[in-house]
């Protein structure tokens, strides 16, 4: 397991105010706006460079940079890659070839409807993140050759050479969904390389960004303002995130048209709040579910949150929980075996399950490399715990430490900048509550502990949600002790009460109340209880029991390694082991 040291926050944010109504976005405390022409500025500032160069001398920093070099050309990172995607247009099918093998003459009018056979290009093949990778090496070494390699990446981009995934490209990407991440990654490359370019080429790139328009729904303005789709669509976060990074990168540059930049940034900031409040809830649930949520967050939005804070002086992250829980929900919900070998389970809802921890491509990857830049300092030890216990050993074995297993160089750049080196992990139980409520979507997560594959996670979604894809409400999912099951009764409606306790939590609707108790007082490791108009008193089977206690009806599920403890009525309340369950006006109450 890697032992890791701390660069500390690269831009200090204003202290968060309690509650979910703090001013948002908050101004970054002590923020000094970048001067015209000042770079780097997006992910770190010039004043951070000394510490980053020290980081590059540590064993951990060297390990990340070694991986970065492999991602740049398959070897030492001293030259351009030799493999490029020979696909000439989006969705034509990925195939390895030389840079001049691509047929781009019809890229402005793509006609391919059915994808060709896709190849998985090896590490080192050209990507939209290559300029950023060379740019970091330029910043760390001061060697102009790396800035020159970054320039060559932009020249390839202008020629229409596509990413390893042909949907992503500077020229004619595959729609707004692919446009945002493409220009966002190139913006990071511009920020890190442009000091090493002559004024003419720097202006050429700036003008290419500010005048960017690659067809319907793929102009800088259209994407920055979220003209296509809506916050509940998995496309929207990808669409608006990349343009924010572009605008923050070119502000004040010769040829940028700052009036236009400022107007678009103002509109873009409003889109960020809309995404975080309409598409996402306040504790990590996304309108279309977990798989689509990775597209909304991972492809360009989470790095853009970091850029807004470092380059724009606006903190969307710490004042309220919404942005942080895009990442922290993985800590709350992931069960891993504790060995760091990549074995995990997560109670996924909705479609696109292949994105959950895919760790390949642009979606469902960079959870840690990017996530460390978009959560509070106080939360980082919990995210570090999850990485160390779920993926560190397998990543190290694959020579891709610190969440650099993804084949995009800009993800390795983010890992190098964001990883909390020498920060000690903390068990998430020291940082996160046992239960959380996403108020917008009526989504609940309960967890007993963070230890190993026998951890228990219970999630409930009271209301169906919808973007373009929909997620049905009512189901209560139960993962634990190697089992994946559901509570026998669905519960839907609007929440009327929620309380997290030291050993679980309770919520209620007009139809009934549901509670989870992990104290062990019942004789089981987890006790799940629903009170309400439940029919079938006395019918029990295995770990599920239905009991009437006076006017109250209870459905009980227990999880444990031994025989299921038996519940019995005691007047109006229920007794199971040493645990009692009573019904109060707000909901059920556990009490020994």
XYZ file of C-alpha atoms in Angstrom, residues 94-541:
448
model
C -11.508 3.414 -33.392
C -8.447 2.003 -35.097
C -4.751 2.490 -34.469
C -2.677 4.191 -37.111
C -0.222 6.965 -37.843
C -1.339 10.586 -37.577
C -1.771 10.955 -41.321
C -3.867 7.804 -41.670
C -7.081 9.510 -40.611
C -9.475 10.545 -43.348
C -10.818 13.857 -42.021
C -12.007 15.401 -45.264
C -15.651 14.631 -44.475
C -15.453 15.316 -40.739
C -17.676 18.395 -41.026
C -20.436 16.229 -42.461
C -20.205 12.909 -40.665
C -22.418 10.349 -42.300
C -21.479 7.164 -40.476
C -24.528 5.930 -38.582
C -23.299 2.525 -37.451
C -19.996 2.411 -35.590
C -17.220 0.362 -37.066
C -15.293 -2.197 -35.067
C -13.575 -0.441 -32.171
C -10.009 -1.149 -31.137
C -8.725 -0.440 -27.650
C -5.652 1.608 -28.433
C -2.722 0.926 -26.077
C -1.310 3.273 -23.460
C 0.522 6.117 -25.138
C -1.887 6.563 -28.046
C -2.846 10.185 -28.670
C -5.660 11.717 -26.604
C -7.309 15.048 -25.891
C -5.309 15.035 -22.626
C -1.829 14.863 -24.165
C -1.221 18.607 -24.253
C -1.981 18.769 -20.533
C 0.453 15.929 -19.833
C 3.288 17.584 -21.702
C 2.326 20.868 -20.075
C 2.782 19.527 -16.555
C 6.243 18.266 -17.484
C 7.030 21.732 -18.844
C 5.932 23.381 -15.614
C 7.920 20.980 -13.445
C 11.140 20.986 -15.474
C 11.118 24.340 -17.240
C 12.293 22.532 -20.386
C 10.805 24.190 -23.450
C 10.761 20.929 -25.394
C 7.673 19.893 -23.441
C 5.838 23.112 -24.305
C 6.794 22.453 -27.933
C 5.298 18.967 -27.692
C 2.137 20.523 -26.271
C 2.074 22.847 -29.273
C 2.318 19.865 -31.598
C -0.715 18.384 -29.835
C -2.689 21.524 -30.664
C -1.510 21.389 -34.254
C -2.792 17.825 -34.472
C -6.046 18.969 -32.881
C -6.473 21.702 -35.499
C -5.810 19.147 -38.237
C -8.719 17.062 -36.976
C -6.730 14.212 -35.406
C -9.100 12.554 -32.968
C -8.805 11.142 -29.491
C -8.244 7.439 -28.827
C -12.045 7.417 -28.533
C -13.167 9.009 -31.798
C -16.191 10.636 -30.180
C -13.825 13.127 -28.540
C -11.984 15.621 -30.719
C -11.238 19.324 -30.988
C -12.681 19.244 -34.478
C -16.267 18.030 -34.842
C -16.638 15.967 -31.671
C -19.615 13.656 -31.357
C -22.099 16.253 -30.124
C -22.222 18.581 -27.125
C -21.703 15.654 -24.731
C -18.251 15.028 -26.225
C -17.533 18.662 -27.048
C -17.340 19.905 -23.452
C -14.773 17.346 -22.237
C -12.719 17.733 -25.419
C -12.231 21.487 -25.237
C -11.928 21.326 -21.441
C -8.971 18.949 -21.613
C -7.293 21.073 -24.284
C -7.828 24.165 -22.102
C -5.773 22.545 -19.332
C -3.073 21.876 -21.931
C -3.153 25.516 -23.057
C -2.859 26.761 -19.475
C 0.173 24.588 -18.751
C 2.000 25.070 -22.067
C 1.292 28.573 -23.376
C 4.118 30.348 -21.538
C 6.491 28.362 -23.715
C 4.895 29.413 -27.024
C 5.457 32.448 -29.203
C 2.828 35.185 -29.057
C 1.373 34.374 -32.472
C 0.633 30.731 -31.719
C -0.693 31.595 -28.283
C -3.107 34.054 -29.873
C -4.046 31.509 -32.549
C -5.105 29.012 -29.876
C -6.949 31.669 -27.889
C -8.908 32.726 -30.954
C -9.657 29.095 -31.784
C -11.226 28.775 -28.332
C -13.204 32.032 -28.251
C -14.530 31.487 -31.798
C -15.092 27.766 -31.299
C -18.039 26.484 -33.332
C -17.999 22.960 -34.701
C -21.607 22.639 -35.759
C -25.044 22.352 -34.127
C -24.870 22.537 -30.317
C -21.065 22.609 -30.421
C -20.129 26.267 -30.102
C -18.366 27.612 -27.028
C -21.378 29.765 -26.137
C -23.952 27.028 -26.695
C -22.096 24.583 -24.464
C -21.140 27.133 -21.795
C -24.787 28.111 -21.386
C -26.158 24.568 -21.570
C -28.314 25.213 -24.604
C -28.753 21.516 -25.337
C -30.429 19.120 -22.907
C -31.103 20.050 -19.274
C -29.603 19.572 -15.793
C -31.251 16.162 -15.368
C -29.589 14.805 -18.508
C -26.261 13.031 -18.143
C -25.058 15.158 -21.072
C -25.408 18.521 -19.319
C -22.538 18.389 -16.817
C -20.147 17.297 -19.544
C -21.474 20.007 -21.830
C -21.053 22.936 -19.414
C -17.916 21.832 -17.542
C -15.382 22.014 -20.374
C -16.344 25.517 -21.548
C -15.922 26.858 -17.995
C -12.344 25.592 -18.054
C -11.771 27.187 -21.473
C -13.171 30.563 -20.461
C -11.184 30.664 -17.233
C -8.031 29.736 -19.145
C -8.241 32.406 -21.864
C -9.610 35.318 -19.822
C -7.262 38.274 -20.361
C -5.433 36.671 -23.291
C -4.756 38.599 -26.479
C -7.628 37.804 -28.832
C -9.973 36.533 -26.124
C -12.709 39.236 -26.184
C -13.010 39.593 -22.422
C -16.504 41.080 -22.594
C -17.744 37.880 -24.225
C -15.725 35.761 -21.797
C -17.191 37.496 -18.748
C -20.745 37.281 -20.057
C -20.381 33.566 -20.738
C -18.766 32.933 -17.350
C -21.652 34.679 -15.621
C -24.161 32.491 -17.438
C -22.028 29.399 -16.921
C -21.907 29.933 -13.145
C -25.706 29.955 -13.087
C -25.685 26.673 -15.021
C -23.377 25.147 -12.411
C -25.871 25.970 -9.649
C -28.724 24.602 -11.743
C -26.890 21.331 -12.305
C -26.051 20.987 -8.612
C -29.624 21.674 -7.485
C -31.813 20.369 -10.318
C -29.840 17.486 -11.797
C -28.116 16.475 -8.558
C -29.410 16.430 -5.021
C -27.565 17.486 -1.894
C -26.216 14.028 -1.012
C -25.068 12.591 -4.318
C -28.147 11.302 -6.123
C -28.474 12.128 -9.816
C -31.783 12.349 -11.673
C -30.899 9.512 -14.061
C -29.141 7.344 -11.481
C -25.579 6.342 -10.737
C -24.274 5.267 -14.160
C -25.451 8.400 -15.965
C -24.254 10.437 -12.997
C -20.671 9.462 -13.740
C -21.033 11.051 -17.186
C -22.519 14.201 -15.699
C -19.703 14.542 -13.163
C -16.512 12.775 -14.261
C -16.062 13.818 -17.874
C -15.464 17.550 -17.310
C -17.619 18.977 -14.513
C -15.631 17.988 -11.412
C -12.313 19.358 -12.776
C -14.184 22.526 -13.750
C -15.279 22.975 -10.122
C -11.593 23.024 -9.235
C -10.803 25.491 -12.029
C -13.604 27.811 -10.923
C -12.119 27.896 -7.428
C -8.447 28.282 -8.411
C -8.778 30.544 -11.459
C -12.184 32.135 -10.935
C -12.273 32.705 -7.193
C -15.699 31.069 -6.884
C -16.131 28.122 -4.534
C -18.998 25.843 -5.532
C -17.550 23.048 -3.368
C -17.471 23.802 0.352
C -20.423 26.126 1.148
C -23.015 23.402 0.586
C -22.815 19.607 0.358
C -24.102 19.153 -3.216
C -20.812 19.200 -5.128
C -18.791 17.235 -2.566
C -21.322 14.417 -2.425
C -20.856 13.714 -6.123
C -17.648 12.099 -4.837
C -18.481 11.254 -1.215
C -21.439 9.079 -2.203
C -18.874 6.522 -3.389
C -17.355 6.495 0.095
C -20.781 6.097 1.675
C -21.987 3.337 -0.622
C -19.001 1.233 -1.745
C -18.330 -2.078 -0.032
C -14.823 -3.421 -0.668
C -12.872 -6.355 0.682
C -10.294 -4.079 2.306
C -7.320 -5.504 0.408
C -7.108 -2.788 -2.225
C -7.413 -5.378 -4.969
C -10.311 -3.820 -6.863
C -13.044 -6.044 -5.468
C -16.075 -3.921 -4.623
C -19.847 -3.698 -4.778
C -22.103 -0.655 -4.951
C -25.929 -0.546 -4.813
C -26.323 0.964 -8.278
C -29.628 2.458 -9.419
C -30.625 3.322 -12.956
C -29.040 2.527 -16.300
C -25.428 2.579 -17.583
C -24.167 0.327 -14.802
C -21.031 -0.287 -16.869
C -19.877 3.230 -15.950
C -19.778 2.594 -12.218
C -16.087 2.272 -11.395
C -15.320 1.455 -15.024
C -12.010 3.340 -14.573
C -11.617 3.370 -18.356
C -12.569 6.010 -20.876
C -13.885 9.402 -19.852
C -16.898 8.246 -17.812
C -16.693 6.467 -14.475
C -12.977 7.181 -14.103
C -10.777 9.628 -12.257
C -12.972 9.301 -9.160
C -10.006 9.886 -6.853
C -7.567 11.875 -9.017
C -10.291 14.410 -9.710
C -12.341 13.928 -6.573
C -9.580 15.029 -4.206
C -9.741 18.434 -5.894
C -13.475 18.814 -5.345
C -14.066 17.939 -1.673
C -13.152 19.623 1.602
C -9.862 19.029 3.379
C -11.794 17.419 6.236
C -13.307 14.823 3.901
C -10.126 13.805 2.096
C -8.936 11.221 4.665
C -12.188 9.281 4.108
C -11.792 9.265 0.323
C -8.173 8.213 0.786
C -9.352 5.322 2.962
C -11.650 4.136 0.190
C -8.908 4.269 -2.435
C -6.376 2.480 -0.213
C -8.826 -0.265 0.728
C -10.432 -0.700 -2.697
C -7.861 -0.002 -5.425
C -4.355 0.869 -4.202
C -2.877 -2.627 -4.360
C -4.289 -3.481 -7.774
C -3.251 -0.103 -9.200
C 0.277 -0.454 -7.865
C 0.495 -3.956 -9.329
C -0.501 -2.534 -12.712
C 2.159 0.231 -12.456
C -0.641 2.810 -12.379
C -0.495 4.146 -8.812
C -2.686 6.851 -7.338
C -5.650 6.367 -9.653
C -3.643 6.673 -12.877
C -4.968 3.433 -14.345
C -7.082 5.461 -16.756
C -5.316 6.033 -20.113
C -5.845 9.805 -20.281
C -2.729 11.851 -19.385
C -4.715 14.761 -17.954
C -6.100 12.397 -15.302
C -2.508 11.661 -14.238
C -1.918 15.425 -14.157
C -4.867 15.818 -11.778
C -3.611 12.937 -9.651
C -0.189 14.560 -9.331
C -1.647 17.923 -8.346
C -4.494 16.746 -6.106
C -3.303 13.647 -4.280
C -3.092 14.329 -0.513
C 0.450 13.092 -0.100
C 1.397 12.080 3.481
C -2.169 12.684 4.650
C -3.154 9.814 6.873
C -6.278 7.986 5.870
C -9.096 7.924 8.395
C -11.819 5.379 8.652
C -14.858 7.105 7.133
C -16.817 6.376 10.306
C -14.789 9.186 11.913
C -15.932 11.661 9.250
C -19.243 10.581 7.715
C -22.561 9.961 9.498
C -24.230 6.550 9.672
C -27.151 7.842 7.609
C -27.675 10.651 5.097
C -30.692 12.099 3.334
C -30.775 13.573 -0.159
C -33.720 15.895 0.324
C -34.394 16.670 -3.336
C -34.776 13.083 -4.458
C -35.902 11.418 -1.237
C -32.787 9.231 -1.301
C -31.312 7.659 1.838
C -28.084 5.819 2.596
C -27.411 3.903 5.826
C -24.131 2.171 6.679
C -22.956 0.145 9.668
C -19.171 0.460 9.301
C -16.212 0.680 6.910
C -14.124 -2.444 7.336
C -14.387 -5.266 4.802
C -16.638 -7.255 2.485
C -19.088 -7.886 5.333
C -20.022 -4.214 5.686
C -23.739 -3.441 5.331
C -25.249 -0.678 3.186
C -28.980 0.068 2.919
C -30.334 2.593 0.412
C -33.876 3.799 -0.238
C -35.303 5.970 -3.002
C -38.748 7.298 -2.104
C -39.506 9.157 -5.316
C -38.987 8.154 -8.898
C -36.649 10.542 -10.710
C -36.181 11.399 -14.342
C -33.856 13.247 -16.664
C -34.076 11.579 -20.028
C -33.648 8.180 -18.386
C -35.747 7.473 -15.318
C -35.192 5.678 -12.025
C -38.226 4.108 -10.298
C -38.846 4.946 -6.663
C -39.939 2.787 -3.745
C -37.279 0.084 -3.664
C -35.106 -0.360 -0.565
C -31.827 -2.050 -1.496
C -29.906 -4.089 1.085
C -26.260 -5.045 0.532
C -24.313 -6.807 3.246
C -22.639 -9.962 4.490
C -22.170 -11.031 0.892
C -25.876 -10.673 0.071
C -27.578 -8.352 -2.395
C -31.302 -8.208 -1.777
C -34.221 -5.837 -1.281
C -36.568 -5.134 1.576
C -39.825 -7.065 0.957
C -42.034 -3.956 0.857
C -41.582 -0.838 -1.254
C -42.116 2.569 0.309
C -42.742 5.690 -1.762
C -43.891 9.226 -1.128
C -42.640 12.498 0.258
C -40.465 12.456 3.337
C -41.936 13.961 6.497
C -39.082 13.194 8.895
C -35.427 12.136 8.916
C -32.957 11.593 11.699
C -29.469 10.100 11.665
C -28.440 8.352 14.879
C -25.173 7.022 16.225
C -26.176 3.537 15.078
C -28.324 4.136 11.998
C -31.271 6.365 11.206
C -34.986 6.766 10.548
C -37.142 8.414 7.901
C -40.912 8.668 7.539
C -43.578 9.364 4.946
C -47.337 9.716 5.252
C -47.548 5.980 4.509
C -45.122 4.696 7.128
C -41.775 4.980 8.823
C -38.567 3.058 8.091
C -35.561 2.697 10.338
C -32.195 0.952 10.359
C -30.343 0.013 13.527
C -26.764 -1.272 13.516
C -26.254 -1.287 17.309
C -26.478 -5.083 17.582
C -28.972 -4.814 20.462
C -31.483 -6.853 18.474
C -29.089 -9.796 18.246
C -28.498 -9.133 14.544
C -25.841 -7.003 12.883
C -28.527 -5.002 11.111
C -32.170 -4.493 11.977
C -34.496 -2.975 9.371
C -38.010 -2.049 10.446
C -40.998 -0.615 8.578
C -44.056 0.527 10.478
C -47.322 1.451 8.799
C -50.348 -0.045 7.094
C -48.627 -3.374 6.466
C -50.816 -6.396 5.818
C -50.093 -10.007 6.688
C -49.290 -9.947 10.395
C -47.823 -13.218 11.588
C -46.522 -14.293 8.180
C -42.788 -14.693 8.523
C -40.060 -16.301 6.490
